[in-house]
mmCIF file with all atom_site columns, C-alpha atoms in Angstrom:
data_model
loop_
_atom_site.group_PDB
_atom_site.id
_atom_site.type_symbol
_atom_site.label_atom_id
_atom_site.label_alt_id
_atom_site.label_comp_id
_atom_site.label_asym_id
_atom_site.label_entity_id
_atom_site.label_seq_id
_atom_site.pdbx_PDB_ins_code
_atom_site.Cartn_x
_atom_site.Cartn_y
_atom_site.Cartn_z
_atom_site.occupancy
_atom_site.B_iso_or_equiv
_atom_site.pdbx_formal_charge
_atom_site.auth_seq_id
_atom_site.auth_comp_id
_atom_site.auth_asym_id
_atom_site.auth_atom_id
_atom_site.pdbx_PDB_model_num
ATOM 1   C CA . UNK A 1 1   ? 85.721  72.478  109.512 1.00 82.00 ? 264 UNK A CA 1
ATOM 2   C CA . UNK A 1 2   ? 88.937  73.682  111.068 1.00 96.00 ? 265 UNK A CA 1
ATOM 3   C CA . UNK A 1 3   ? 91.376  74.141  108.205 1.00 98.00 ? 266 UNK A CA 1
ATOM 4   C CA . UNK A 1 4   ? 94.875  72.721  108.455 1.00 98.00 ? 267 UNK A CA 1
ATOM 5   C CA . UNK A 1 5   ? 97.627  74.965  107.108 1.00 98.00 ? 268 UNK A CA 1
ATOM 6   C CA . UNK A 1 6   ? 100.875 73.167  106.349 1.00 98.00 ? 269 UNK A CA 1
ATOM 7   C CA . UNK A 1 7   ? 103.417 75.926  106.758 1.00 98.00 ? 270 UNK A CA 1
ATOM 8   C CA . UNK A 1 8   ? 107.013 76.977  107.293 1.00 98.00 ? 271 UNK A CA 1
ATOM 9   C CA . UNK A 1 9   ? 107.924 80.362  108.804 1.00 98.00 ? 272 UNK A CA 1
ATOM 10  C CA . UNK A 1 10  ? 108.325 83.187  106.313 1.00 98.00 ? 273 UNK A CA 1
ATOM 11  C CA . UNK A 1 11  ? 107.348 80.965  103.400 1.00 98.00 ? 274 UNK A CA 1
ATOM 12  C CA . UNK A 1 12  ? 104.395 81.487  101.059 1.00 98.00 ? 275 UNK A CA 1
ATOM 13  C CA . UNK A 1 13  ? 102.192 79.975  103.755 1.00 98.00 ? 276 UNK A CA 1
ATOM 14  C CA . UNK A 1 14  ? 102.373 83.302  105.602 1.00 98.00 ? 277 UNK A CA 1
ATOM 15  C CA . UNK A 1 15  ? 100.187 84.812  102.851 1.00 98.00 ? 278 UNK A CA 1
ATOM 16  C CA . UNK A 1 16  ? 97.532  82.178  103.480 1.00 98.00 ? 279 UNK A CA 1
ATOM 17  C CA . UNK A 1 17  ? 97.804  82.674  107.233 1.00 98.00 ? 280 UNK A CA 1
ATOM 18  C CA . UNK A 1 18  ? 97.238  86.405  106.807 1.00 98.00 ? 281 UNK A CA 1
ATOM 19  C CA . UNK A 1 19  ? 94.043  85.683  104.876 1.00 98.00 ? 282 UNK A CA 1
ATOM 20  C CA . UNK A 1 20  ? 92.820  83.123  107.417 1.00 98.00 ? 283 UNK A CA 1
ATOM 21  C CA . UNK A 1 21  ? 93.525  85.446  110.334 1.00 98.00 ? 284 UNK A CA 1
ATOM 22  C CA . UNK A 1 22  ? 92.037  88.480  108.625 1.00 98.00 ? 285 UNK A CA 1
ATOM 23  C CA . UNK A 1 23  ? 88.827  86.609  107.893 1.00 97.00 ? 286 UNK A CA 1
ATOM 24  C CA . UNK A 1 24  ? 88.713  85.036  111.355 1.00 97.00 ? 287 UNK A CA 1
ATOM 25  C CA . UNK A 1 25  ? 88.548  81.502  109.983 1.00 98.00 ? 288 UNK A CA 1
ATOM 26  C CA . UNK A 1 26  ? 89.214  78.478  112.205 1.00 98.00 ? 289 UNK A CA 1
ATOM 27  C CA . UNK A 1 27  ? 92.484  76.756  111.388 1.00 98.00 ? 290 UNK A CA 1
ATOM 28  C CA . UNK A 1 28  ? 95.419  74.991  112.931 1.00 98.00 ? 291 UNK A CA 1
ATOM 29  C CA . UNK A 1 29  ? 98.957  74.795  111.652 1.00 98.00 ? 292 UNK A CA 1
ATOM 30  C CA . UNK A 1 30  ? 101.171 71.851  110.847 1.00 98.00 ? 293 UNK A CA 1
ATOM 31  C CA . UNK A 1 31  ? 104.858 72.682  110.611 1.00 98.00 ? 294 UNK A CA 1
ATOM 32  C CA . UNK A 1 32  ? 106.707 71.523  107.515 1.00 98.00 ? 295 UNK A CA 1
ATOM 33  C CA . UNK A 1 33  ? 110.247 71.193  108.835 1.00 97.00 ? 296 UNK A CA 1
ATOM 34  C CA . UNK A 1 34  ? 112.399 72.472  106.002 1.00 96.00 ? 297 UNK A CA 1
ATOM 35  C CA . UNK A 1 35  ? 115.599 71.691  107.884 1.00 94.00 ? 298 UNK A CA 1
ATOM 36  C CA . UNK A 1 36  ? 114.582 68.016  107.720 1.00 96.00 ? 299 UNK A CA 1
ATOM 37  C CA . UNK A 1 37  ? 113.310 68.434  104.136 1.00 96.00 ? 300 UNK A CA 1
ATOM 38  C CA . UNK A 1 38  ? 109.848 67.405  105.291 1.00 97.00 ? 301 UNK A CA 1
ATOM 39  C CA . UNK A 1 39  ? 108.376 68.934  102.135 1.00 97.00 ? 302 UNK A CA 1
ATOM 40  C CA . UNK A 1 40  ? 109.962 66.027  100.253 1.00 96.00 ? 303 UNK A CA 1
ATOM 41  C CA . UNK A 1 41  ? 108.557 63.321  102.527 1.00 98.00 ? 304 UNK A CA 1
ATOM 42  C CA . UNK A 1 42  ? 106.125 60.737  101.208 1.00 98.00 ? 305 UNK A CA 1
ATOM 43  C CA . UNK A 1 43  ? 103.427 61.993  103.570 1.00 97.00 ? 306 UNK A CA 1
ATOM 44  C CA . UNK A 1 44  ? 103.719 65.585  102.365 1.00 98.00 ? 307 UNK A CA 1
ATOM 45  C CA . UNK A 1 45  ? 103.886 64.596  98.707  1.00 98.00 ? 308 UNK A CA 1
ATOM 46  C CA . UNK A 1 46  ? 100.479 62.951  99.051  1.00 98.00 ? 309 UNK A CA 1
ATOM 47  C CA . UNK A 1 47  ? 99.163  66.443  99.833  1.00 98.00 ? 310 UNK A CA 1
ATOM 48  C CA . UNK A 1 48  ? 101.222 68.307  97.247  1.00 98.00 ? 311 UNK A CA 1
ATOM 49  C CA . UNK A 1 49  ? 103.103 66.184  94.722  1.00 98.00 ? 312 UNK A CA 1
ATOM 50  C CA . UNK A 1 50  ? 105.191 69.246  93.827  1.00 96.00 ? 313 UNK A CA 1
ATOM 51  C CA . UNK A 1 51  ? 106.705 69.311  97.317  1.00 97.00 ? 314 UNK A CA 1
ATOM 52  C CA . UNK A 1 52  ? 106.061 73.035  97.773  1.00 97.00 ? 315 UNK A CA 1
ATOM 53  C CA . UNK A 1 53  ? 104.689 75.016  100.709 1.00 98.00 ? 316 UNK A CA 1
ATOM 54  C CA . UNK A 1 54  ? 101.860 75.749  101.518 1.00 98.00 ? 317 UNK A CA 1
ATOM 55  C CA . UNK A 1 55  ? 99.058  73.228  101.548 1.00 98.00 ? 318 UNK A CA 1
ATOM 56  C CA . UNK A 1 56  ? 95.645  74.016  103.006 1.00 98.00 ? 319 UNK A CA 1
ATOM 57  C CA . UNK A 1 57  ? 93.482  71.046  103.938 1.00 98.00 ? 320 UNK A CA 1
ATOM 58  C CA . UNK A 1 58  ? 89.817  71.831  103.225 1.00 98.00 ? 321 UNK A CA 1
ATOM 59  C CA . UNK A 1 59  ? 86.515  69.928  102.933 1.00 95.00 ? 322 UNK A CA 1
ATOM 60  C CA . UNK A 1 60  ? 87.226  69.768  99.201  1.00 95.00 ? 323 UNK A CA 1
ATOM 61  C CA . UNK A 1 61  ? 90.596  68.149  99.790  1.00 97.00 ? 324 UNK A CA 1
ATOM 62  C CA . UNK A 1 62  ? 94.115  69.559  100.059 1.00 98.00 ? 325 UNK A CA 1
ATOM 63  C CA . UNK A 1 63  ? 94.728  72.739  98.094  1.00 98.00 ? 326 UNK A CA 1
ATOM 64  C CA . UNK A 1 64  ? 98.116  73.950  96.937  1.00 98.00 ? 327 UNK A CA 1
ATOM 65  C CA . UNK A 1 65  ? 99.448  76.864  94.858  1.00 98.00 ? 328 UNK A CA 1
ATOM 66  C CA . UNK A 1 66  ? 99.241  80.151  96.739  1.00 98.00 ? 329 UNK A CA 1
ATOM 67  C CA . UNK A 1 67  ? 97.067  81.957  94.214  1.00 98.00 ? 330 UNK A CA 1
ATOM 68  C CA . UNK A 1 68  ? 94.601  79.062  94.007  1.00 98.00 ? 331 UNK A CA 1
ATOM 69  C CA . UNK A 1 69  ? 94.230  78.875  97.785  1.00 98.00 ? 332 UNK A CA 1
ATOM 70  C CA . UNK A 1 70  ? 93.680  82.627  98.042  1.00 98.00 ? 333 UNK A CA 1
ATOM 71  C CA . UNK A 1 71  ? 91.050  82.609  95.320  1.00 98.00 ? 334 UNK A CA 1
ATOM 72  C CA . UNK A 1 72  ? 89.273  79.637  96.919  1.00 98.00 ? 335 UNK A CA 1
ATOM 73  C CA . UNK A 1 73  ? 89.200  81.355  100.309 1.00 98.00 ? 336 UNK A CA 1
ATOM 74  C CA . UNK A 1 74  ? 87.986  84.620  98.810  1.00 97.00 ? 337 UNK A CA 1
ATOM 75  C CA . UNK A 1 75  ? 85.173  82.914  96.915  1.00 97.00 ? 338 UNK A CA 1
ATOM 76  C CA . UNK A 1 76  ? 84.238  80.582  99.764  1.00 97.00 ? 339 UNK A CA 1
ATOM 77  C CA . UNK A 1 77  ? 84.193  83.117  102.584 1.00 97.00 ? 340 UNK A CA 1
ATOM 78  C CA . UNK A 1 78  ? 83.987  86.562  100.962 1.00 95.00 ? 341 UNK A CA 1
ATOM 79  C CA . UNK A 1 79  ? 85.498  89.851  102.153 1.00 94.00 ? 342 UNK A CA 1
ATOM 80  C CA . UNK A 1 80  ? 88.929  89.017  100.746 1.00 97.00 ? 343 UNK A CA 1
ATOM 81  C CA . UNK A 1 81  ? 88.403  90.368  97.246  1.00 96.00 ? 344 UNK A CA 1
ATOM 82  C CA . UNK A 1 82  ? 85.655  91.095  94.695  1.00 95.00 ? 345 UNK A CA 1
ATOM 83  C CA . UNK A 1 83  ? 83.087  88.333  94.342  1.00 94.00 ? 346 UNK A CA 1
ATOM 84  C CA . UNK A 1 84  ? 82.170  86.605  91.048  1.00 93.00 ? 347 UNK A CA 1
ATOM 85  C CA . UNK A 1 85  ? 79.454  89.164  90.248  1.00 94.00 ? 348 UNK A CA 1
ATOM 86  C CA . UNK A 1 86  ? 81.461  92.258  91.193  1.00 95.00 ? 349 UNK A CA 1
ATOM 87  C CA . UNK A 1 87  ? 82.353  94.640  88.361  1.00 95.00 ? 350 UNK A CA 1
ATOM 88  C CA . UNK A 1 88  ? 85.947  94.674  89.653  1.00 95.00 ? 351 UNK A CA 1
ATOM 89  C CA . UNK A 1 89  ? 86.256  90.896  89.449  1.00 96.00 ? 352 UNK A CA 1
ATOM 90  C CA . UNK A 1 90  ? 88.169  90.841  86.174  1.00 96.00 ? 353 UNK A CA 1
ATOM 91  C CA . UNK A 1 91  ? 90.803  93.309  87.344  1.00 95.00 ? 354 UNK A CA 1
ATOM 92  C CA . UNK A 1 92  ? 91.159  91.460  90.633  1.00 97.00 ? 355 UNK A CA 1
ATOM 93  C CA . UNK A 1 93  ? 91.704  88.130  88.888  1.00 97.00 ? 356 UNK A CA 1
ATOM 94  C CA . UNK A 1 94  ? 94.231  89.362  86.369  1.00 97.00 ? 357 UNK A CA 1
ATOM 95  C CA . UNK A 1 95  ? 96.413  90.940  89.052  1.00 97.00 ? 358 UNK A CA 1
ATOM 96  C CA . UNK A 1 96  ? 96.102  87.927  91.355  1.00 98.00 ? 359 UNK A CA 1
ATOM 97  C CA . UNK A 1 97  ? 97.357  85.719  88.548  1.00 98.00 ? 360 UNK A CA 1
ATOM 98  C CA . UNK A 1 98  ? 100.002 88.295  87.689  1.00 98.00 ? 361 UNK A CA 1
ATOM 99  C CA . UNK A 1 99  ? 101.372 88.204  91.235  1.00 98.00 ? 362 UNK A CA 1
ATOM 100 C CA . UNK A 1 100 ? 101.431 84.425  91.165  1.00 98.00 ? 363 UNK A CA 1
ATOM 101 C CA . UNK A 1 101 ? 102.809 83.937  87.659  1.00 97.00 ? 364 UNK A CA 1
ATOM 102 C CA . UNK A 1 102 ? 105.242 86.852  87.373  1.00 98.00 ? 365 UNK A CA 1
ATOM 103 C CA . UNK A 1 103 ? 106.947 88.318  90.485  1.00 98.00 ? 366 UNK A CA 1
ATOM 104 C CA . UNK A 1 104 ? 106.364 85.261  92.670  1.00 98.00 ? 367 UNK A CA 1
ATOM 105 C CA . UNK A 1 105 ? 107.564 82.874  89.980  1.00 97.00 ? 368 UNK A CA 1
ATOM 106 C CA . UNK A 1 106 ? 110.616 85.034  89.280  1.00 96.00 ? 369 UNK A CA 1
ATOM 107 C CA . UNK A 1 107 ? 111.471 85.237  92.970  1.00 96.00 ? 370 UNK A CA 1
ATOM 108 C CA . UNK A 1 108 ? 111.535 81.464  93.142  1.00 95.00 ? 371 UNK A CA 1
ATOM 109 C CA . UNK A 1 109 ? 114.047 81.454  90.301  1.00 93.00 ? 372 UNK A CA 1
ATOM 110 C CA . UNK A 1 110 ? 116.071 84.125  92.102  1.00 93.00 ? 373 UNK A CA 1
ATOM 111 C CA . UNK A 1 111 ? 116.101 82.277  95.417  1.00 92.00 ? 374 UNK A CA 1
ATOM 112 C CA . UNK A 1 112 ? 116.745 78.783  94.045  1.00 90.00 ? 375 UNK A CA 1
ATOM 113 C CA . UNK A 1 113 ? 118.712 79.155  90.809  1.00 89.00 ? 376 UNK A CA 1
ATOM 114 C CA . UNK A 1 114 ? 120.355 75.765  91.332  1.00 86.00 ? 377 UNK A CA 1
ATOM 115 C CA . UNK A 1 115 ? 117.006 74.143  90.622  1.00 85.00 ? 378 UNK A CA 1
ATOM 116 C CA . UNK A 1 116 ? 116.785 75.734  87.200  1.00 87.00 ? 379 UNK A CA 1
ATOM 117 C CA . UNK A 1 117 ? 120.297 76.187  85.841  1.00 86.00 ? 380 UNK A CA 1
ATOM 118 C CA . UNK A 1 118 ? 123.892 75.065  86.261  1.00 88.00 ? 381 UNK A CA 1
ATOM 119 C CA . UNK A 1 119 ? 126.142 76.700  88.901  1.00 85.00 ? 382 UNK A CA 1
ATOM 120 C CA . UNK A 1 120 ? 128.158 78.586  86.292  1.00 86.00 ? 383 UNK A CA 1
ATOM 121 C CA . UNK A 1 121 ? 124.981 80.268  85.003  1.00 86.00 ? 384 UNK A CA 1
ATOM 122 C CA . UNK A 1 122 ? 123.400 81.082  88.381  1.00 81.00 ? 385 UNK A CA 1
ATOM 123 C CA . UNK A 1 123 ? 124.854 84.605  88.655  1.00 83.00 ? 386 UNK A CA 1
ATOM 124 C CA . UNK A 1 124 ? 123.738 85.501  85.150  1.00 86.00 ? 387 UNK A CA 1
ATOM 125 C CA . UNK A 1 125 ? 120.256 84.227  85.912  1.00 87.00 ? 388 UNK A CA 1
ATOM 126 C CA . UNK A 1 126 ? 120.078 86.331  89.066  1.00 86.00 ? 389 UNK A CA 1
ATOM 127 C CA . UNK A 1 127 ? 121.352 89.423  87.278  1.00 85.00 ? 390 UNK A CA 1
ATOM 128 C CA . UNK A 1 128 ? 118.689 89.101  84.614  1.00 89.00 ? 391 UNK A CA 1
ATOM 129 C CA . UNK A 1 129 ? 115.901 88.450  87.074  1.00 93.00 ? 392 UNK A CA 1
ATOM 130 C CA . UNK A 1 130 ? 116.411 91.406  89.391  1.00 94.00 ? 393 UNK A CA 1
ATOM 131 C CA . UNK A 1 131 ? 115.661 93.934  86.670  1.00 94.00 ? 394 UNK A CA 1
ATOM 132 C CA . UNK A 1 132 ? 112.532 92.070  85.619  1.00 96.00 ? 395 UNK A CA 1
ATOM 133 C CA . UNK A 1 133 ? 111.291 91.773  89.192  1.00 97.00 ? 396 UNK A CA 1
ATOM 134 C CA . UNK A 1 134 ? 111.889 95.487  89.783  1.00 97.00 ? 397 UNK A CA 1
ATOM 135 C CA . UNK A 1 135 ? 109.918 96.249  86.625  1.00 97.00 ? 398 UNK A CA 1
ATOM 136 C CA . UNK A 1 136 ? 107.008 94.108  87.815  1.00 98.00 ? 399 UNK A CA 1
ATOM 137 C CA . UNK A 1 137 ? 106.855 96.069  91.067  1.00 98.00 ? 400 UNK A CA 1
ATOM 138 C CA . UNK A 1 138 ? 106.996 99.343  89.158  1.00 98.00 ? 401 UNK A CA 1
ATOM 139 C CA . UNK A 1 139 ? 103.959 98.208  87.175  1.00 98.00 ? 402 UNK A CA 1
ATOM 140 C CA . UNK A 1 140 ? 102.115 97.276  90.357  1.00 98.00 ? 403 UNK A CA 1
ATOM 141 C CA . UNK A 1 141 ? 103.084 100.591 91.960  1.00 98.00 ? 404 UNK A CA 1
ATOM 142 C CA . UNK A 1 142 ? 101.529 102.517 89.070  1.00 97.00 ? 405 UNK A CA 1
ATOM 143 C CA . UNK A 1 143 ? 98.344  100.454 89.385  1.00 97.00 ? 406 UNK A CA 1
ATOM 144 C CA . UNK A 1 144 ? 98.143  100.903 93.153  1.00 97.00 ? 407 UNK A CA 1
ATOM 145 C CA . UNK A 1 145 ? 98.682  104.667 92.804  1.00 96.00 ? 408 UNK A CA 1
ATOM 146 C CA . UNK A 1 146 ? 95.296  104.879 91.072  1.00 92.00 ? 409 UNK A CA 1
ATOM 147 C CA . UNK A 1 147 ? 93.614  103.594 94.258  1.00 88.00 ? 410 UNK A CA 1
ATOM 148 C CA . UNK A 1 148 ? 91.693  100.553 93.013  1.00 91.00 ? 411 UNK A CA 1
ATOM 149 C CA . UNK A 1 149 ? 89.393  99.011  95.633  1.00 91.00 ? 412 UNK A CA 1
ATOM 150 C CA . UNK A 1 150 ? 91.111  95.648  95.424  1.00 93.00 ? 413 UNK A CA 1
ATOM 151 C CA . UNK A 1 151 ? 94.754  96.780  95.868  1.00 95.00 ? 414 UNK A CA 1
ATOM 152 C CA . UNK A 1 152 ? 95.492  99.071  98.794  1.00 93.00 ? 415 UNK A CA 1
ATOM 153 C CA . UNK A 1 153 ? 91.812  99.871  99.238  1.00 91.00 ? 416 UNK A CA 1
ATOM 154 C CA . UNK A 1 154 ? 89.929  100.592 102.430 1.00 90.00 ? 417 UNK A CA 1
ATOM 155 C CA . UNK A 1 155 ? 89.336  96.865  102.901 1.00 92.00 ? 418 UNK A CA 1
ATOM 156 C CA . UNK A 1 156 ? 92.392  94.620  102.708 1.00 96.00 ? 419 UNK A CA 1
ATOM 157 C CA . UNK A 1 157 ? 92.325  91.977  99.992  1.00 97.00 ? 420 UNK A CA 1
ATOM 158 C CA . UNK A 1 158 ? 94.377  88.877  99.323  1.00 98.00 ? 421 UNK A CA 1
ATOM 159 C CA . UNK A 1 159 ? 96.291  90.939  96.749  1.00 98.00 ? 422 UNK A CA 1
ATOM 160 C CA . UNK A 1 160 ? 97.579  93.167  99.549  1.00 98.00 ? 423 UNK A CA 1
ATOM 161 C CA . UNK A 1 161 ? 98.744  90.179  101.566 1.00 98.00 ? 424 UNK A CA 1
ATOM 162 C CA . UNK A 1 162 ? 100.401 88.548  98.570  1.00 98.00 ? 425 UNK A CA 1
ATOM 163 C CA . UNK A 1 163 ? 102.169 91.735  97.560  1.00 98.00 ? 426 UNK A CA 1
ATOM 164 C CA . UNK A 1 164 ? 103.486 92.516  101.049 1.00 98.00 ? 427 UNK A CA 1
ATOM 165 C CA . UNK A 1 165 ? 105.056 89.078  101.366 1.00 98.00 ? 428 UNK A CA 1
ATOM 166 C CA . UNK A 1 166 ? 106.794 89.356  97.992  1.00 98.00 ? 429 UNK A CA 1
ATOM 167 C CA . UNK A 1 167 ? 108.220 92.760  98.882  1.00 98.00 ? 430 UNK A CA 1
ATOM 168 C CA . UNK A 1 168 ? 109.387 91.451  102.257 1.00 98.00 ? 431 UNK A CA 1
ATOM 169 C CA . UNK A 1 169 ? 111.321 88.609  100.661 1.00 98.00 ? 432 UNK A CA 1
ATOM 170 C CA . UNK A 1 170 ? 113.086 90.928  98.233  1.00 97.00 ? 433 UNK A CA 1
ATOM 171 C CA . UNK A 1 171 ? 114.576 92.775  101.196 1.00 96.00 ? 434 UNK A CA 1
ATOM 172 C CA . UNK A 1 172 ? 115.782 89.587  102.934 1.00 96.00 ? 435 UNK A CA 1
ATOM 173 C CA . UNK A 1 173 ? 116.568 86.760  100.551 1.00 94.00 ? 436 UNK A CA 1
ATOM 174 C CA . UNK A 1 174 ? 118.663 85.091  99.386  1.00 89.00 ? 437 UNK A CA 1
ATOM 175 C CA . UNK A 1 175 ? 120.646 85.639  102.559 1.00 85.00 ? 438 UNK A CA 1
ATOM 176 C CA . UNK A 1 176 ? 124.068 85.628  100.932 1.00 81.00 ? 439 UNK A CA 1
ATOM 177 C CA . UNK A 1 177 ? 123.183 87.721  97.879  1.00 82.00 ? 440 UNK A CA 1
ATOM 178 C CA . UNK A 1 178 ? 123.579 91.411  97.073  1.00 86.00 ? 441 UNK A CA 1
ATOM 179 C CA . UNK A 1 179 ? 120.125 92.946  97.460  1.00 89.00 ? 442 UNK A CA 1
ATOM 180 C CA . UNK A 1 180 ? 121.090 96.540  96.683  1.00 91.00 ? 443 UNK A CA 1
ATOM 181 C CA . UNK A 1 181 ? 118.889 96.321  93.579  1.00 94.00 ? 444 UNK A CA 1
ATOM 182 C CA . UNK A 1 182 ? 115.781 96.541  95.782  1.00 96.00 ? 445 UNK A CA 1
ATOM 183 C CA . UNK A 1 183 ? 114.438 99.335  97.962  1.00 97.00 ? 446 UNK A CA 1
ATOM 184 C CA . UNK A 1 184 ? 110.833 99.621  99.030  1.00 98.00 ? 447 UNK A CA 1
ATOM 185 C CA . UNK A 1 185 ? 111.040 103.428 98.850  1.00 98.00 ? 448 UNK A CA 1
ATOM 186 C CA . UNK A 1 186 ? 111.212 103.132 95.068  1.00 98.00 ? 449 UNK A CA 1
ATOM 187 C CA . UNK A 1 187 ? 107.539 102.094 95.116  1.00 98.00 ? 450 UNK A CA 1
ATOM 188 C CA . UNK A 1 188 ? 105.672 104.655 97.256  1.00 98.00 ? 451 UNK A CA 1
ATOM 189 C CA . UNK A 1 189 ? 102.186 103.275 96.607  1.00 98.00 ? 452 UNK A CA 1
ATOM 190 C CA . UNK A 1 190 ? 103.319 99.763  97.487  1.00 98.00 ? 453 UNK A CA 1
ATOM 191 C CA . UNK A 1 191 ? 105.134 101.055 100.566 1.00 98.00 ? 454 UNK A CA 1
ATOM 192 C CA . UNK A 1 192 ? 101.856 102.619 101.682 1.00 98.00 ? 455 UNK A CA 1
ATOM 193 C CA . UNK A 1 193 ? 100.118 99.255  101.325 1.00 98.00 ? 456 UNK A CA 1
ATOM 194 C CA . UNK A 1 194 ? 102.833 97.608  103.414 1.00 98.00 ? 457 UNK A CA 1
ATOM 195 C CA . UNK A 1 195 ? 102.398 100.210 106.139 1.00 98.00 ? 458 UNK A CA 1
ATOM 196 C CA . UNK A 1 196 ? 98.624  99.713  106.166 1.00 97.00 ? 459 UNK A CA 1
ATOM 197 C CA . UNK A 1 197 ? 98.852  95.910  106.336 1.00 98.00 ? 460 UNK A CA 1
ATOM 198 C CA . UNK A 1 198 ? 101.269 96.204  109.263 1.00 97.00 ? 461 UNK A CA 1
ATOM 199 C CA . UNK A 1 199 ? 98.510  97.823  111.337 1.00 97.00 ? 462 UNK A CA 1
ATOM 200 C CA . UNK A 1 200 ? 96.081  94.922  110.898 1.00 97.00 ? 463 UNK A CA 1
ATOM 201 C CA . UNK A 1 201 ? 95.391  92.337  113.626 1.00 97.00 ? 464 UNK A CA 1
ATOM 202 C CA . UNK A 1 202 ? 96.228  89.540  111.175 1.00 98.00 ? 465 UNK A CA 1
ATOM 203 C CA . UNK A 1 203 ? 99.786  90.876  110.932 1.00 98.00 ? 466 UNK A CA 1
ATOM 204 C CA . UNK A 1 204 ? 100.101 91.008  114.711 1.00 97.00 ? 467 UNK A CA 1
ATOM 205 C CA . UNK A 1 205 ? 99.154  87.327  114.787 1.00 96.00 ? 468 UNK A CA 1
ATOM 206 C CA . UNK A 1 206 ? 101.962 86.493  112.363 1.00 95.00 ? 469 UNK A CA 1
ATOM 207 C CA . UNK A 1 207 ? 104.467 88.599  114.246 1.00 95.00 ? 470 UNK A CA 1
ATOM 208 C CA . UNK A 1 208 ? 103.914 86.301  117.203 1.00 92.00 ? 471 UNK A CA 1
ATOM 209 C CA . UNK A 1 209 ? 103.431 82.998  115.398 1.00 96.00 ? 472 UNK A CA 1
ATOM 210 C CA . UNK A 1 210 ? 106.343 83.325  112.969 1.00 97.00 ? 473 UNK A CA 1
ATOM 211 C CA . UNK A 1 211 ? 108.631 85.818  114.705 1.00 96.00 ? 474 UNK A CA 1
ATOM 212 C CA . UNK A 1 212 ? 108.439 88.415  111.951 1.00 96.00 ? 475 UNK A CA 1
ATOM 213 C CA . UNK A 1 213 ? 109.276 91.447  114.087 1.00 94.00 ? 476 UNK A CA 1
ATOM 214 C CA . UNK A 1 214 ? 107.526 94.790  114.569 1.00 95.00 ? 477 UNK A CA 1
ATOM 215 C CA . UNK A 1 215 ? 107.837 96.027  110.976 1.00 98.00 ? 478 UNK A CA 1
ATOM 216 C CA . UNK A 1 216 ? 107.647 92.851  108.878 1.00 98.00 ? 479 UNK A CA 1
ATOM 217 C CA . UNK A 1 217 ? 106.828 94.610  105.617 1.00 98.00 ? 480 UNK A CA 1
ATOM 218 C CA . UNK A 1 218 ? 108.162 98.168  105.790 1.00 98.00 ? 481 UNK A CA 1
ATOM 219 C CA . UNK A 1 219 ? 111.504 97.327  107.449 1.00 98.00 ? 482 UNK A CA 1
ATOM 220 C CA . UNK A 1 220 ? 111.764 93.544  107.576 1.00 97.00 ? 483 UNK A CA 1
ATOM 221 C CA . UNK A 1 221 ? 114.337 91.535  109.473 1.00 96.00 ? 484 UNK A CA 1
ATOM 222 C CA . UNK A 1 222 ? 115.087 87.839  109.486 1.00 96.00 ? 485 UNK A CA 1
ATOM 223 C CA . UNK A 1 223 ? 112.424 85.869  111.348 1.00 96.00 ? 486 UNK A CA 1
ATOM 224 C CA . UNK A 1 224 ? 112.919 84.342  114.779 1.00 96.00 ? 487 UNK A CA 1
ATOM 225 C CA . UNK A 1 225 ? 110.125 81.772  114.761 1.00 96.00 ? 488 UNK A CA 1
ATOM 226 C CA . UNK A 1 226 ? 109.181 79.692  117.803 1.00 95.00 ? 489 UNK A CA 1
ATOM 227 C CA . UNK A 1 227 ? 109.436 76.564  115.627 1.00 96.00 ? 490 UNK A CA 1
ATOM 228 C CA . UNK A 1 228 ? 110.886 75.635  112.275 1.00 95.00 ? 491 UNK A CA 1
ATOM 229 C CA . UNK A 1 229 ? 112.975 77.752  109.938 1.00 93.00 ? 492 UNK A CA 1
ATOM 230 C CA . UNK A 1 230 ? 112.413 79.899  106.883 1.00 93.00 ? 493 UNK A CA 1
ATOM 231 C CA . UNK A 1 231 ? 114.970 78.099  104.714 1.00 90.00 ? 494 UNK A CA 1
#
């Protein structure tokens, strides 16, 4: 089957696209036009009732939640992370779920505070979140510095792709906010992972498809996609 990736540029779908490209899997894309709020349309909600991007259409039906899609691809096709019988499987799973449940979840709160609190509390929410997000990256940096196979190893894993996207977004979004709290140089092991992922053919594919620029992870700039918009 040719997978169908419902995507928007520079959204969480880019993590899935990196995995698909890296593994050489057949897929086509379907733009979710955020400017037209297509993620809230009846058609899209039949795929993901939460109205979030991405969705990957598979023989087992539409999959959503970034971490779930990555795990399904890794287990279905291999070479994206430790398999079920690998001795590193437990560590791989706990950090995959950590990325999904902690920094990614907190970034959503940071980017869309109006969905979770009143306008007069939005600044306080952001101020509290930035320190927690920075701490989560410091934890990941200390883990990556010990050179585990599944994070910054010789073979790229879905953890690398997930991490690079999260770090990219910290440097760019929200557009109007003060982002002086974040610098990639504060996390040398993670910066090294970003540099490595930038050399991969899967990243070159995204640079073209989503207009991510020459250094999408080490020195990101706002995307100039051929279709759609990031926000």
